[in-house]
């Protein structure tokens, strides 16, 4: 694969080579010619007819010559594939560009180009290419689309070469393939103000000691490239070497997105299932918070974090927003249900504190797991929960006026512990619930910051 994303390969001379492979490519017409030639030659020998022998030799030699020529030509073709783009949201289309180059000095015959794709991306594309001149090329393209997120291999590319008489047909497969990544759908969220978040980059709780008075400055040794205007002369005279003032180390506001993947928490499967909605919602929040300048990480119920591992696995200022978003989207593209039944591992990761804003997507919660979630609130500056009830999602939106009794009780427990908890009905959009969460927070909080009544 080159830098432009093109997958290029040439013929493998060891793949099925030899006369046996060439003879195996004879079509029904070619085998009929060969059989007729052999029969005519035998009859000519028995009957002593020299003219019939010439006809038999011609009929038998023609498919063999075509197979030999075609067998040689197939090693002189190169193919390439390019995805545009290589990462697409579920439900969107990507275009695959195929290119065939004839790198030999002889023209090719009729070519049939075929690319292998998983069935979820659509039917297998096939193209018929006319004669390709020496040094020539042919380019074709097709579209793929999937409503299911995941990573799907494309390839290997196959070529079926035929001679002008249709006597021989050889199939040649390239050895390389590409991967199309289908990520969850991402909704644009409004920039609401949620409790517990900082105003942005450089305005965290802790400040660098460089903001203190001149007597409290903590200097460091001079490094090549440092601005000479930052030289701290008093420390330079004290230590006998050139010292400079430390720059302020700004702290980015943090946000942790917790995704519940327990198989016991969700029912159903498919693009419209509750679990897929939760994955899409988590993706939307991750992208939204990264765009707002937050240090963001993705946490699952298993305790795994992206990027990195452990409590400090945040996408910090040194990591580009696009790279961090791509890493998390690739993870969400292939995330699946976990076998666990508890959220305690996620709670253990959050016990370090200083988590900033916590946004969580939960499935069904029993009383024990709701208590674990309630304790998570103590480890964050602000907590927002989207709860998906399986009983609610099993019905049509018009038949469900609100959350079930069990789900309402869990929501009450979370709200009493300080969560801004929102029930997710079937058919609701993330944008609507994001605004609703902001409304819930403002109605439960008085202008002075105290708890209000509903």
XYZ file of C-alpha atoms in Angstrom:
454
model
C 0.000 0.000 0.000
C 1.452 3.330 -0.978
C 1.092 6.720 0.672
C -1.961 7.600 -1.360
C -3.900 4.592 -0.108
C -3.588 2.608 -3.345
C -3.375 -1.156 -3.032
C -1.134 -2.396 -5.809
C 0.074 -5.877 -6.650
C 1.389 -7.726 -9.637
C 1.036 -11.341 -10.673
C 2.434 -14.046 -8.485
C 4.324 -16.340 -10.815
C 4.130 -19.178 -8.325
C 0.353 -19.137 -7.992
C -0.992 -22.185 -9.775
C 1.650 -21.881 -12.487
C 2.473 -24.480 -15.075
C 0.787 -26.242 -17.909
C -1.758 -27.875 -15.632
C -3.175 -24.507 -14.588
C -3.380 -23.362 -18.205
C -5.231 -26.525 -19.293
C -7.595 -26.216 -16.332
C -8.686 -22.846 -17.716
C -10.098 -24.288 -20.929
C -13.727 -23.374 -21.427
C -16.414 -25.755 -22.669
C -15.757 -24.526 -26.185
C -12.013 -25.052 -25.788
C -12.451 -28.576 -24.438
C -14.846 -29.372 -27.273
C -12.264 -28.167 -29.798
C -9.579 -30.279 -28.117
C -11.809 -33.366 -27.996
C -12.825 -32.906 -31.616
C -9.202 -32.528 -32.651
C -8.169 -35.685 -30.842
C -11.105 -37.630 -32.309
C -10.363 -36.357 -35.826
C -6.689 -37.267 -35.493
C -7.512 -40.808 -34.333
C -9.993 -41.294 -37.151
C -7.468 -39.946 -39.678
C -4.874 -42.411 -38.437
C -7.289 -45.362 -38.607
C -8.720 -44.395 -42.004
C -5.449 -43.127 -43.448
C -6.915 -39.696 -44.327
C -4.144 -37.049 -44.273
C -6.570 -34.148 -44.850
C -8.627 -35.165 -41.827
C -5.390 -35.356 -39.810
C -4.606 -31.730 -40.647
C -8.065 -30.687 -39.507
C -7.674 -32.659 -36.284
C -4.288 -31.155 -35.554
C -5.659 -27.654 -36.156
C -8.653 -28.231 -33.856
C -6.467 -29.718 -31.117
C -3.665 -27.186 -31.332
C -5.836 -24.048 -31.341
C -7.041 -24.267 -27.697
C -3.562 -25.285 -26.534
C -1.990 -22.267 -28.243
C -4.668 -19.965 -26.779
C -4.056 -21.395 -23.286
C -0.293 -20.927 -23.611
C -0.591 -17.319 -24.814
C -3.180 -16.472 -22.181
C -1.139 -18.149 -19.478
C 1.773 -15.884 -20.316
C -0.324 -12.732 -20.576
C -1.855 -13.130 -17.114
C 1.467 -12.419 -15.401
C 1.725 -8.997 -17.051
C -1.281 -7.324 -15.478
C -1.193 -5.135 -12.362
C -4.180 -4.014 -10.343
C -4.811 -1.338 -7.729
C -7.634 -0.289 -5.430
C -8.323 3.031 -3.730
C -11.010 3.791 -1.135
C -12.625 7.203 -0.965
C -12.912 7.614 1.972
C -11.495 4.751 4.006
C -13.640 5.559 7.070
C -17.358 6.304 6.654
C -20.304 6.614 9.066
C -22.914 3.867 9.046
C -25.495 4.477 6.349
C -23.109 6.502 4.178
C -21.523 5.432 0.921
C -17.878 4.987 0.021
C -16.535 4.713 -3.496
C -13.993 2.084 -4.464
C -11.791 2.882 -7.462
C -10.222 -0.033 -9.342
C -7.424 0.304 -11.859
C -5.919 -2.298 -14.175
C -2.582 -1.707 -15.918
C -1.228 -3.787 -18.776
C 2.517 -3.759 -18.111
C 3.398 -6.186 -20.901
C 4.300 -5.596 -24.553
C 1.306 -7.570 -25.780
C -2.344 -6.527 -25.725
C -4.675 -8.423 -23.451
C -7.834 -10.143 -24.442
C -11.231 -9.634 -22.890
C -10.996 -9.137 -19.119
C -13.612 -9.607 -16.439
C -12.756 -7.724 -13.270
C -14.281 -8.884 -9.990
C -13.761 -7.642 -6.456
C -14.639 -9.584 -3.329
C -16.762 -7.670 -0.824
C -18.706 -8.840 2.261
C -22.399 -9.354 1.643
C -23.348 -6.522 4.042
C -21.708 -4.026 1.672
C -23.770 -5.038 -1.332
C -23.514 -7.385 -4.307
C -20.146 -8.464 -5.644
C -19.102 -5.972 -8.358
C -18.162 -7.325 -11.799
C -16.870 -5.383 -14.791
C -16.075 -6.434 -18.355
C -13.031 -4.695 -19.812
C -12.288 -4.683 -23.510
C -8.858 -5.247 -24.985
C -6.163 -3.305 -23.112
C -3.318 -2.081 -25.295
C 0.327 -2.485 -24.202
C 1.078 0.005 -21.430
C -2.603 0.957 -21.255
C -4.905 1.157 -18.276
C -8.586 0.873 -17.439
C -10.331 2.442 -14.457
C -13.719 1.547 -13.007
C -15.434 2.278 -9.700
C -18.304 1.062 -7.584
C -20.042 2.124 -4.381
C -20.403 0.257 -1.104
C -22.717 1.025 1.794
C -23.405 -0.560 5.162
C -25.907 0.204 7.897
C -23.838 -1.870 10.319
C -20.621 -0.522 11.759
C -17.500 -2.650 11.601
C -14.300 -3.288 9.672
C -14.842 -4.963 6.317
C -12.111 -6.397 4.072
C -12.263 -5.595 0.360
C -10.480 -8.007 -1.917
C -8.554 -9.725 -3.136
C -9.138 -8.436 -6.649
C -9.728 -11.091 -9.284
C -9.178 -10.981 -13.038
C -10.652 -13.434 -15.507
C -8.722 -13.389 -18.788
C -10.137 -14.825 -22.014
C -8.747 -15.223 -25.512
C -10.521 -13.763 -28.591
C -11.972 -17.175 -29.496
C -13.349 -17.884 -26.025
C -11.424 -21.161 -25.801
C -9.589 -20.483 -22.540
C -10.418 -18.512 -19.425
C -8.004 -18.026 -16.531
C -8.760 -16.492 -13.131
C -6.050 -14.599 -11.333
C -6.277 -13.274 -7.777
C -4.171 -10.501 -6.335
C -2.733 -11.105 -2.899
C -3.549 -7.812 -1.170
C -6.730 -6.232 0.112
C -8.005 -3.050 1.756
C -10.176 -2.510 4.829
C -13.223 -0.261 4.958
C -14.041 1.033 8.439
C -17.708 1.827 9.063
C -17.960 3.988 12.178
C -21.104 4.850 14.168
C -23.343 7.681 13.061
C -22.374 11.009 14.595
C -24.919 13.747 15.307
C -23.960 17.387 15.657
C -24.729 18.508 19.224
C -25.540 22.044 20.363
C -22.940 23.773 22.598
C -24.907 23.699 25.863
C -23.320 24.507 29.236
C -23.228 21.457 31.524
C -22.299 21.515 35.183
C -18.864 20.253 36.117
C -17.098 21.308 32.939
C -14.434 23.957 32.782
C -14.598 26.817 30.318
C -11.969 25.338 28.066
C -8.300 24.974 27.435
C -6.034 26.472 30.068
C -8.705 27.117 32.699
C -8.581 23.950 34.790
C -8.622 23.755 38.566
C -4.855 23.625 39.001
C -2.469 26.308 37.867
C 1.223 26.239 37.227
C 3.445 27.640 39.935
C 4.749 30.088 37.355
C 1.729 32.246 38.139
C 3.049 32.890 41.652
C 5.215 35.810 42.707
C 8.756 36.339 41.460
C 10.212 34.820 44.622
C 8.203 31.618 44.099
C 9.260 31.015 40.503
C 10.494 27.468 39.852
C 13.094 27.763 37.068
C 14.619 25.090 34.902
C 17.812 24.762 32.900
C 18.150 26.541 29.601
C 17.367 24.433 26.523
C 18.333 25.137 22.966
C 15.632 27.250 21.354
C 14.315 28.864 24.571
C 13.453 32.543 24.327
C 16.184 34.586 26.008
C 13.510 36.930 27.357
C 12.480 34.101 29.715
C 15.916 33.916 31.357
C 15.603 34.201 35.141
C 18.741 36.095 36.107
C 18.412 35.662 39.850
C 18.343 31.870 39.528
C 21.114 32.013 36.938
C 23.362 33.831 39.413
C 22.396 31.401 42.184
C 22.974 28.126 40.306
C 25.832 29.284 38.116
C 24.150 28.224 34.872
C 21.616 29.767 32.578
C 18.082 29.235 33.967
C 14.737 30.147 32.428
C 11.258 30.597 33.876
C 8.880 27.680 33.422
C 5.957 28.272 31.117
C 2.485 27.863 32.475
C 1.315 24.304 31.964
C -2.339 24.802 31.092
C -4.742 22.080 32.096
C -7.453 21.150 29.654
C -10.952 20.476 30.856
C -11.541 16.734 30.996
C -14.440 14.610 29.877
C -14.928 10.852 30.241
C -17.522 9.090 28.088
C -18.620 5.838 29.715
C -20.262 3.238 27.465
C -22.093 0.301 29.010
C -21.557 -2.766 26.808
C -22.924 -5.483 29.109
C -24.927 -8.034 27.159
C -27.429 -8.215 30.044
C -28.079 -4.498 29.717
C -29.381 -4.532 26.149
C -31.822 -6.588 24.148
C -32.136 -6.874 20.405
C -29.669 -6.325 17.606
C -29.427 -4.443 14.336
C -29.058 -0.804 13.313
C -32.167 0.277 15.276
C -31.321 -1.527 18.518
C -30.725 0.186 21.848
C -27.066 -0.815 21.908
C -26.402 0.732 18.504
C -28.102 3.937 19.669
C -25.826 4.014 22.719
C -22.711 3.516 20.578
C -23.809 6.275 18.212
C -24.585 8.579 21.132
C -21.161 7.975 22.671
C -19.514 8.753 19.332
C -21.466 11.997 19.029
C -20.450 13.151 22.517
C -16.787 12.227 21.954
C -16.557 14.239 18.754
C -18.480 17.155 20.258
C -16.269 17.425 23.332
C -13.058 17.103 21.321
C -14.206 19.935 19.086
C -14.774 22.054 22.178
C -11.162 21.576 23.282
C -11.648 18.963 26.005
C -9.244 16.182 26.904
C -11.476 13.207 26.217
C -11.318 9.486 26.782
C -13.634 6.563 26.127
C -14.277 4.171 29.006
C -16.240 0.910 28.895
C -17.746 -1.224 31.638
C -14.780 -3.593 31.316
C -12.424 -0.856 32.552
C -10.678 -0.375 29.195
C -9.935 3.179 28.140
C -9.158 4.763 24.790
C -6.655 6.264 24.243
C -4.225 4.428 26.490
C -4.901 2.399 29.572
C -5.629 3.417 33.119
C -6.884 6.570 34.733
C -4.660 8.920 32.736
C -5.719 7.711 29.302
C -6.919 11.075 28.043
C -6.380 12.547 24.584
C -4.234 15.446 25.751
C -3.081 18.632 24.114
C -0.159 16.886 22.433
C -2.485 14.624 20.479
C -4.309 16.086 17.496
C -8.065 16.242 17.700
C -8.486 14.424 14.403
C -6.126 11.616 15.447
C -7.831 11.203 18.816
C -11.268 11.166 17.233
C -10.126 8.646 14.627
C -8.711 6.319 17.284
C -11.926 6.379 19.307
C -14.120 6.003 16.233
C -12.126 2.974 15.114
C -12.661 1.470 18.554
C -16.397 2.142 18.481
C -16.596 0.683 14.974
C -15.796 -2.800 16.276
C -16.981 -2.615 19.886
C -19.331 -5.401 20.924
C -21.162 -6.682 23.973
C -19.101 -7.755 26.974
C -19.790 -10.836 29.059
C -19.643 -8.923 32.333
C -22.659 -8.203 34.499
C -21.222 -5.449 36.705
C -20.035 -1.871 36.312
C -17.536 -2.185 39.155
C -14.481 -2.210 36.860
C -15.460 1.117 35.372
C -16.021 2.449 38.889
C -12.507 1.343 39.887
C -11.045 3.357 37.003
C -13.052 6.410 38.054
C -11.937 6.197 41.678
C -8.858 8.268 40.860
C -10.999 11.388 40.821
C -10.429 14.598 38.839
C -12.439 13.171 35.969
C -14.082 16.432 34.969
C -17.362 15.881 33.161
C -18.688 12.311 33.061
C -21.155 11.399 30.294
C -22.483 7.832 30.506
C -24.709 5.606 28.367
C -26.304 2.801 30.373
C -28.496 -0.161 29.514
C -30.781 -1.867 32.012
C -29.734 -1.207 35.619
C -30.791 -3.311 38.543
C -30.718 -1.977 42.083
C -27.146 -3.119 42.711
C -25.732 -1.602 39.533
C -27.687 1.599 40.087
C -25.948 1.914 43.463
C -22.560 1.499 41.760
C -23.463 4.188 39.236
C -24.586 6.485 42.058
C -21.139 6.222 43.660
C -19.505 7.192 40.349
C -20.966 10.667 40.734
C -18.632 11.368 43.646
C -15.607 11.003 41.366
C -16.547 13.604 38.763
C -17.153 17.315 38.539
C -20.446 16.765 36.725
C -22.322 13.662 35.658
C -24.798 13.099 32.851
C -26.461 9.731 32.233
C -28.536 8.476 29.304
C -30.437 5.357 30.378
C -31.876 2.964 27.787
C -34.596 0.669 29.108
C -35.037 -2.575 27.167
C -38.727 -2.769 28.006
C -39.242 0.662 26.487
C -37.209 -0.126 23.368
C -39.136 -3.345 22.768
C -42.250 -1.317 21.954
C -43.125 1.209 19.286
C -42.526 4.886 20.152
C -46.246 5.695 19.962
C -47.046 2.961 22.487
C -44.617 4.158 25.155
C -45.694 7.312 26.978
C -42.681 7.210 29.270
C -40.145 4.989 31.007
C -41.268 1.861 32.823
C -41.727 1.818 36.600
C -38.411 0.038 37.147
C -36.545 2.460 34.916
C -38.168 5.452 36.597
C -37.020 4.173 39.990
C -33.432 3.859 38.738
C -33.562 7.368 37.297
C -34.742 8.675 40.657
C -31.823 6.982 42.427
C -29.334 8.518 40.003
C -30.848 11.987 40.307
C -30.787 11.845 44.098
C -27.069 11.015 43.962
C -26.366 14.078 41.786
C -26.617 12.676 38.253
C -28.461 14.488 35.502
C -30.290 11.362 34.327
C -32.348 11.234 31.135
C -34.428 8.307 29.883
C -33.879 7.490 26.219
C -37.110 6.622 24.408
C -37.067 4.719 21.150
C -36.828 7.011 18.138
C -35.339 9.996 19.995
C -32.352 11.826 18.545
C -29.177 12.567 20.464
C -29.533 16.269 19.768
C -32.964 16.380 21.404
C -31.782 14.515 24.489
C -28.654 16.665 24.751
C -30.840 19.756 24.982
C -33.178 17.965 27.377
C -30.251 17.121 29.640
C -29.285 20.786 29.800
C -32.897 21.676 30.614
C -33.011 19.031 33.360
C -29.865 20.438 34.908
C -31.087 24.019 34.909
C -34.493 23.125 36.380
C -32.893 21.100 39.199
C -30.366 23.811 40.098
C -31.184 27.205 41.568
C -29.413 30.380 40.325
C -27.151 30.245 43.421
C -26.063 26.707 42.645
C -28.216 24.914 45.221
C -30.694 22.124 44.616
C -34.148 23.159 43.592
C -37.467 21.379 43.503
C -39.345 19.990 40.595
